[in-house]
mmCIF file of C-alpha atoms in Angstrom:
data_model
loop_
_atom_site.group_PDB
_atom_site.id
_atom_site.type_symbol
_atom_site.label_atom_id
_atom_site.label_comp_id
_atom_site.label_asym_id
_atom_site.label_seq_id
_atom_site.Cartn_x
_atom_site.Cartn_y
_atom_site.Cartn_z
ATOM 1 C CA GLN A 1083 -21.980 -9.822 -8.923
ATOM 2 C CA LYS A 1084 -19.003 -7.798 -9.463
ATOM 3 C CA GLU A 1085 -16.681 -8.937 -12.375
ATOM 4 C CA VAL A 1086 -13.247 -8.997 -12.138
ATOM 5 C CA GLU A 1087 -11.288 -9.739 -15.462
ATOM 6 C CA GLN A 1088 -7.761 -10.990 -15.936
ATOM 7 C CA ASN A 1089 -6.048 -11.897 -19.095
ATOM 8 C CA SER A 1090 -5.978 -16.007 -18.992
ATOM 9 C CA GLY A 1091 -2.467 -16.646 -20.128
ATOM 10 C CA PRO A 1092 -0.339 -18.531 -19.534
ATOM 11 C CA LEU A 1093 1.990 -15.647 -19.919
ATOM 12 C CA SER A 1094 5.690 -16.933 -20.497
ATOM 13 C CA VAL A 1095 8.686 -14.527 -20.594
ATOM 14 C CA PRO A 1096 12.452 -15.100 -20.458
ATOM 15 C CA GLU A 1097 14.464 -14.275 -17.280
ATOM 16 C CA GLY A 1098 15.233 -10.626 -16.777
ATOM 17 C CA ALA A 1099 12.366 -9.414 -18.940
ATOM 18 C CA ILE A 1100 9.444 -7.213 -17.807
ATOM 19 C CA ALA A 1101 6.168 -9.278 -16.912
ATOM 20 C CA SER A 1102 2.760 -7.160 -17.531
ATOM 21 C CA LEU A 1103 -0.267 -8.716 -15.969
ATOM 22 C CA ASN A 1104 -3.583 -6.950 -16.558
ATOM 23 C CA CYS A 1105 -6.818 -6.514 -14.717
ATOM 24 C CA THR A 1106 -10.283 -4.863 -14.966
ATOM 25 C CA TYR A 1107 -13.085 -4.761 -12.930
ATOM 26 C CA SER A 1108 -16.723 -3.827 -13.586
ATOM 27 C CA ASP A 1109 -17.668 -1.792 -10.341
ATOM 28 C CA ARG A 1110 -16.674 1.889 -11.147
ATOM 29 C CA GLY A 1111 -17.151 2.806 -7.524
ATOM 30 C CA SER A 1112 -14.461 0.215 -6.261
ATOM 31 C CA GLN A 1113 -11.703 2.011 -4.127
ATOM 32 C CA SER A 1114 -9.206 -0.890 -3.323
ATOM 33 C CA PHE A 1115 -7.275 -3.219 -5.100
ATOM 34 C CA PHE A 1116 -5.144 -6.041 -4.723
ATOM 35 C CA TRP A 1117 -2.729 -8.328 -6.172
ATOM 36 C CA TYR A 1118 -1.926 -11.768 -4.961
ATOM 37 C CA ARG A 1119 0.443 -14.327 -5.476
ATOM 38 C CA GLN A 1120 -0.128 -18.104 -5.646
ATOM 39 C CA TYR A 1121 2.309 -20.623 -5.998
ATOM 40 C CA SER A 1122 1.139 -24.097 -7.555
ATOM 41 C CA GLY A 1123 -0.689 -25.914 -4.506
ATOM 42 C CA LYS A 1124 -0.195 -22.977 -2.017
ATOM 43 C CA SER A 1125 -2.196 -20.302 -0.643
ATOM 44 C CA PRO A 1126 -2.282 -16.748 -2.102
ATOM 45 C CA GLU A 1127 -0.151 -14.168 -0.399
ATOM 46 C CA LEU A 1128 -0.586 -10.417 -0.954
ATOM 47 C CA ILE A 1129 2.288 -8.658 -2.850
ATOM 48 C CA MET A 1130 0.957 -5.265 -3.557
ATOM 49 C CA SER A 1131 -2.119 -2.994 -2.526
ATOM 50 C CA ILE A 1132 -3.086 0.146 -4.374
ATOM 51 C CA TYR A 1133 -5.926 2.803 -3.552
ATOM 52 C CA SER A 1134 -5.387 5.735 -5.691
ATOM 53 C CA ASN A 1135 -4.745 6.466 -9.468
ATOM 54 C CA GLY A 1136 -1.234 6.149 -10.632
ATOM 55 C CA ASP A 1137 1.795 3.898 -10.081
ATOM 56 C CA LYS A 1138 2.941 2.214 -6.808
ATOM 57 C CA GLU A 1139 6.127 0.682 -6.591
ATOM 58 C CA ASP A 1140 7.857 -1.856 -4.241
ATOM 59 C CA GLY A 1141 10.911 -3.577 -5.165
ATOM 60 C CA ARG A 1142 10.623 -5.157 -8.657
ATOM 61 C CA PHE A 1143 6.718 -4.870 -8.628
ATOM 62 C CA THR A 1144 4.824 -2.014 -9.600
ATOM 63 C CA ALA A 1145 1.101 -1.710 -9.801
ATOM 64 C CA GLN A 1146 -0.607 0.712 -11.880
ATOM 65 C CA LEU A 1147 -4.261 1.913 -11.385
ATOM 66 C CA ASN A 1148 -6.604 3.728 -13.919
ATOM 67 C CA LYS A 1149 -10.254 4.129 -12.196
ATOM 68 C CA ALA A 1150 -11.671 5.983 -15.198
ATOM 69 C CA SER A 1151 -10.655 3.307 -17.390
ATOM 70 C CA GLN A 1152 -11.558 0.467 -14.585
ATOM 71 C CA TYR A 1153 -8.053 -0.996 -15.131
ATOM 72 C CA VAL A 1154 -5.173 -2.036 -12.666
ATOM 73 C CA SER A 1155 -1.872 -3.891 -13.565
ATOM 74 C CA LEU A 1156 1.212 -5.323 -12.161
ATOM 75 C CA LEU A 1157 4.473 -4.979 -13.665
ATOM 76 C CA ILE A 1158 7.290 -7.214 -12.779
ATOM 77 C CA ARG A 1159 10.821 -6.037 -13.305
ATOM 78 C CA ASP A 1160 13.685 -8.140 -13.850
ATOM 79 C CA SER A 1161 11.883 -11.366 -13.940
ATOM 80 C CA GLN A 1162 13.085 -14.601 -11.887
ATOM 81 C CA PRO A 1163 12.168 -18.037 -12.272
ATOM 82 C CA SER A 1164 10.983 -17.892 -8.518
ATOM 83 C CA ASP A 1165 8.224 -15.140 -10.048
ATOM 84 C CA SER A 1166 6.749 -18.079 -11.695
ATOM 85 C CA ALA A 1167 3.273 -18.535 -10.205
ATOM 86 C CA THR A 1168 -0.278 -17.588 -10.646
ATOM 87 C CA TYR A 1169 -1.226 -13.958 -9.896
ATOM 88 C CA LEU A 1170 -4.762 -13.042 -8.617
ATOM 89 C CA CYS A 1171 -6.272 -9.538 -8.836
ATOM 90 C CA ALA A 1172 -8.539 -8.581 -6.097
ATOM 91 C CA VAL A 1173 -11.131 -5.844 -6.145
ATOM 92 C CA GLY A 1174 -12.629 -4.436 -2.787
ATOM 93 C CA ASP A 1175 -16.172 -4.337 -2.358
ATOM 94 C CA ARG A 1176 -17.787 -0.831 -2.702
ATOM 95 C CA GLY A 1177 -18.931 0.637 0.579
ATOM 96 C CA SER A 1178 -17.844 -2.873 2.529
ATOM 97 C CA THR A 1179 -16.738 -2.420 5.948
ATOM 98 C CA LEU A 1180 -15.419 -5.928 5.912
ATOM 99 C CA GLY A 1181 -12.626 -6.256 3.363
ATOM 100 C CA ARG A 1182 -14.710 -8.341 1.028
ATOM 101 C CA LEU A 1183 -12.905 -8.894 -2.052
ATOM 102 C CA TYR A 1184 -13.575 -10.331 -5.554
ATOM 103 C CA PHE A 1185 -11.048 -12.009 -7.200
ATOM 104 C CA GLY A 1186 -10.181 -12.700 -10.538
ATOM 105 C CA ARG A 1187 -9.482 -16.324 -12.385
ATOM 106 C CA GLY A 1188 -5.621 -15.485 -12.197
ATOM 107 C CA THR A 1189 -2.851 -15.425 -14.846
ATOM 108 C CA GLN A 1190 -0.566 -17.906 -14.553
ATOM 109 C CA LEU A 1191 3.244 -16.583 -15.307
ATOM 110 C CA THR A 1192 6.230 -18.592 -16.098
ATOM 111 C CA VAL A 1193 9.674 -16.723 -16.199
ATOM 112 C CA TRP A 1194 12.009 -19.318 -18.275
ATOM 113 C CA PRO A 1195 15.900 -19.002 -17.499
ATOM 114 C CA ASP B 863 5.063 -17.126 15.283
ATOM 115 C CA GLY B 864 1.701 -15.643 14.402
ATOM 116 C CA GLY B 865 -0.446 -17.056 11.630
ATOM 117 C CA ILE B 866 -3.427 -18.894 10.582
ATOM 118 C CA THR B 867 -3.539 -22.607 10.781
ATOM 119 C CA GLN B 868 -6.066 -24.941 8.789
ATOM 120 C CA SER B 869 -6.716 -28.525 9.402
ATOM 121 C CA PRO B 870 -6.801 -31.104 7.947
ATOM 122 C CA LYS B 871 -4.450 -30.208 5.065
ATOM 123 C CA TYR B 872 -6.175 -33.238 3.138
ATOM 124 C CA LEU B 873 -9.472 -34.675 3.682
ATOM 125 C CA PHE B 874 -11.521 -37.412 1.925
ATOM 126 C CA ARG B 875 -15.214 -37.837 2.457
ATOM 127 C CA LYS B 876 -17.935 -40.161 1.125
ATOM 128 C CA GLU B 877 -20.984 -38.697 -0.317
ATOM 129 C CA GLY B 878 -23.565 -37.887 2.168
ATOM 130 C CA GLN B 879 -21.155 -36.988 5.263
ATOM 131 C CA ASN B 880 -20.630 -33.722 6.748
ATOM 132 C CA VAL B 881 -17.005 -32.544 7.385
ATOM 133 C CA THR B 882 -15.623 -29.779 9.499
ATOM 134 C CA LEU B 883 -12.503 -27.815 8.570
ATOM 135 C CA SER B 884 -10.950 -26.030 11.168
ATOM 136 C CA CYS B 885 -9.239 -22.402 11.039
ATOM 137 C CA GLU B 886 -7.255 -20.971 14.061
ATOM 138 C CA GLN B 887 -5.590 -17.799 14.023
ATOM 139 C CA ASN B 888 -3.255 -16.116 16.684
ATOM 140 C CA LEU B 889 -2.785 -12.858 14.827
ATOM 141 C CA ASN B 890 -5.534 -11.002 16.711
ATOM 142 C CA HIS B 891 -7.417 -10.281 13.575
ATOM 143 C CA ASP B 892 -11.136 -9.404 13.568
ATOM 144 C CA ALA B 893 -12.365 -10.662 10.627
ATOM 145 C CA MET B 894 -12.238 -14.011 9.137
ATOM 146 C CA TYR B 895 -13.329 -15.409 5.813
ATOM 147 C CA TRP B 896 -13.845 -18.848 4.064
ATOM 148 C CA TYR B 897 -12.902 -19.180 0.389
ATOM 149 C CA ARG B 898 -13.291 -21.854 -2.162
ATOM 150 C CA GLN B 899 -10.913 -22.427 -5.229
ATOM 151 C CA ASP B 900 -11.737 -24.681 -7.825
ATOM 152 C CA PRO B 901 -8.696 -25.282 -10.426
ATOM 153 C CA GLY B 902 -8.593 -22.307 -13.167
ATOM 154 C CA GLN B 903 -10.918 -20.418 -10.785
ATOM 155 C CA GLY B 904 -10.891 -17.284 -8.464
ATOM 156 C CA LEU B 905 -11.645 -17.343 -4.950
ATOM 157 C CA ARG B 906 -15.121 -17.456 -4.195
ATOM 158 C CA LEU B 907 -16.430 -16.273 -0.855
ATOM 159 C CA ILE B 908 -18.501 -18.594 1.348
ATOM 160 C CA TYR B 909 -18.983 -16.945 4.539
ATOM 161 C CA TYR B 910 -17.163 -14.144 6.533
ATOM 162 C CA SER B 911 -17.293 -13.016 10.083
ATOM 163 C CA GLN B 912 -16.480 -9.550 11.390
ATOM 164 C CA ILE B 913 -16.806 -10.332 15.060
ATOM 165 C CA VAL B 914 -17.456 -13.024 17.688
ATOM 166 C CA ASN B 915 -21.026 -14.440 17.261
ATOM 167 C CA ASP B 916 -21.543 -12.969 14.162
ATOM 168 C CA PHE B 917 -21.178 -14.014 10.676
ATOM 169 C CA GLN B 918 -22.395 -13.206 7.007
ATOM 170 C CA LYS B 919 -23.183 -15.428 3.857
ATOM 171 C CA GLY B 920 -20.809 -14.866 1.278
ATOM 172 C CA ASP B 921 -21.592 -15.470 -2.644
ATOM 173 C CA ILE B 922 -21.893 -19.495 -2.250
ATOM 174 C CA ALA B 923 -23.116 -20.176 1.078
ATOM 175 C CA GLU B 924 -25.490 -22.816 0.244
ATOM 176 C CA GLY B 925 -24.624 -26.150 1.672
ATOM 177 C CA TYR B 926 -22.324 -24.882 4.457
ATOM 178 C CA SER B 927 -22.181 -23.695 7.691
ATOM 179 C CA VAL B 928 -20.006 -21.752 10.010
ATOM 180 C CA SER B 929 -19.601 -20.469 13.673
ATOM 181 C CA ARG B 930 -17.580 -17.869 15.423
ATOM 182 C CA GLU B 931 -17.722 -18.571 19.079
ATOM 183 C CA LYS B 932 -14.014 -17.404 19.792
ATOM 184 C CA LYS B 933 -12.471 -14.480 18.035
ATOM 185 C CA GLU B 934 -9.305 -17.033 17.089
ATOM 186 C CA SER B 935 -11.600 -19.712 15.674
ATOM 187 C CA PHE B 936 -13.664 -19.884 12.574
ATOM 188 C CA PRO B 937 -14.711 -23.468 11.488
ATOM 189 C CA LEU B 938 -16.624 -24.401 8.360
ATOM 190 C CA THR B 939 -18.823 -27.357 8.143
ATOM 191 C CA VAL B 940 -19.636 -28.794 4.804
ATOM 192 C CA THR B 941 -22.644 -30.436 4.931
ATOM 193 C CA SER B 942 -24.115 -33.344 2.536
ATOM 194 C CA ALA B 943 -26.402 -30.639 1.115
ATOM 195 C CA GLN B 944 -23.358 -29.096 -0.663
ATOM 196 C CA LYS B 945 -23.688 -31.025 -4.208
ATOM 197 C CA ASN B 946 -19.983 -30.424 -5.718
ATOM 198 C CA PRO B 947 -17.670 -30.196 -2.702
ATOM 199 C CA THR B 948 -14.426 -31.291 -3.937
ATOM 200 C CA ALA B 949 -12.127 -28.067 -3.831
ATOM 201 C CA PHE B 950 -9.378 -26.121 -2.103
ATOM 202 C CA TYR B 951 -10.713 -24.322 0.991
ATOM 203 C CA LEU B 952 -9.002 -21.528 2.061
ATOM 204 C CA CYS B 953 -9.361 -19.336 5.528
ATOM 205 C CA ALA B 954 -8.199 -15.903 5.784
ATOM 206 C CA SER B 955 -8.227 -13.187 8.296
ATOM 207 C CA THR B 956 -7.835 -9.401 8.148
ATOM 208 C CA LYS B 957 -5.917 -7.023 10.592
ATOM 209 C CA THR B 958 -8.824 -4.417 10.669
ATOM 210 C CA VAL B 959 -12.252 -4.350 9.207
ATOM 211 C CA ASN B 960 -11.482 -1.878 6.449
ATOM 212 C CA THR B 961 -8.674 -3.757 4.578
ATOM 213 C CA GLY B 962 -8.750 -6.132 1.736
ATOM 214 C CA GLU B 963 -5.039 -7.300 2.985
ATOM 215 C CA LEU B 964 -5.773 -10.736 3.652
ATOM 216 C CA PHE B 965 -3.565 -13.300 5.623
ATOM 217 C CA PHE B 966 -4.469 -16.754 4.183
ATOM 218 C CA GLY B 967 -3.919 -20.299 5.982
ATOM 219 C CA GLU B 968 -2.349 -23.009 3.992
ATOM 220 C CA GLY B 969 -5.725 -24.581 2.816
ATOM 221 C CA SER B 970 -7.491 -27.444 3.183
ATOM 222 C CA ARG B 971 -8.309 -29.966 0.119
ATOM 223 C CA LEU B 972 -11.388 -31.637 0.246
ATOM 224 C CA THR B 973 -12.173 -34.610 -2.049
ATOM 225 C CA VAL B 974 -15.386 -36.574 -2.325
ATOM 226 C CA LEU B 975 -14.969 -40.071 -2.918
#
């Protein structure tokens, strides 16, 4: 069983601050990494995917990947109350052709005005 | 609009009863998945299917069954053999077989009375 670990939180930041969410994974051969956002009582939605070492930016979101350290993070700049949700880290199964993912337990983020 | 439709949204079941959760997609996606989510837990894979008439067990398939008779449909049956079925069930699909960029339905919340 492949492990995906996230800091349990909850994480609370003021509006306008940078929120930093972290994730580590056990399978060194993993090649694909994803961040999903899940509002309370709703289904997850994909917000970022990253496949290569380094940073990937999309609006206020930046995903960072370091395969040597088996570490992936998500930064949310200028955090807004609407960013309050649980963020799920997911790692693709090495060698799988089916898009099978392993999910962490999620980090609950609260952005207060 | 394209998407994934799950029904029912809420379902109550007595112990010993089988129930079937519906999942229909009109995204023309090839691969479909069933995940289970428990409070404070990540998503765990129950079953997945790459093509019609073919499906594979995930990590927690015991007590569940599926069928894939049509590309658009992937129903999940929770049988009486599933010892702790109360959970939030999520159906998802992917555009290609090599992506972890899942699109999720709204989920079905099953409660055993």
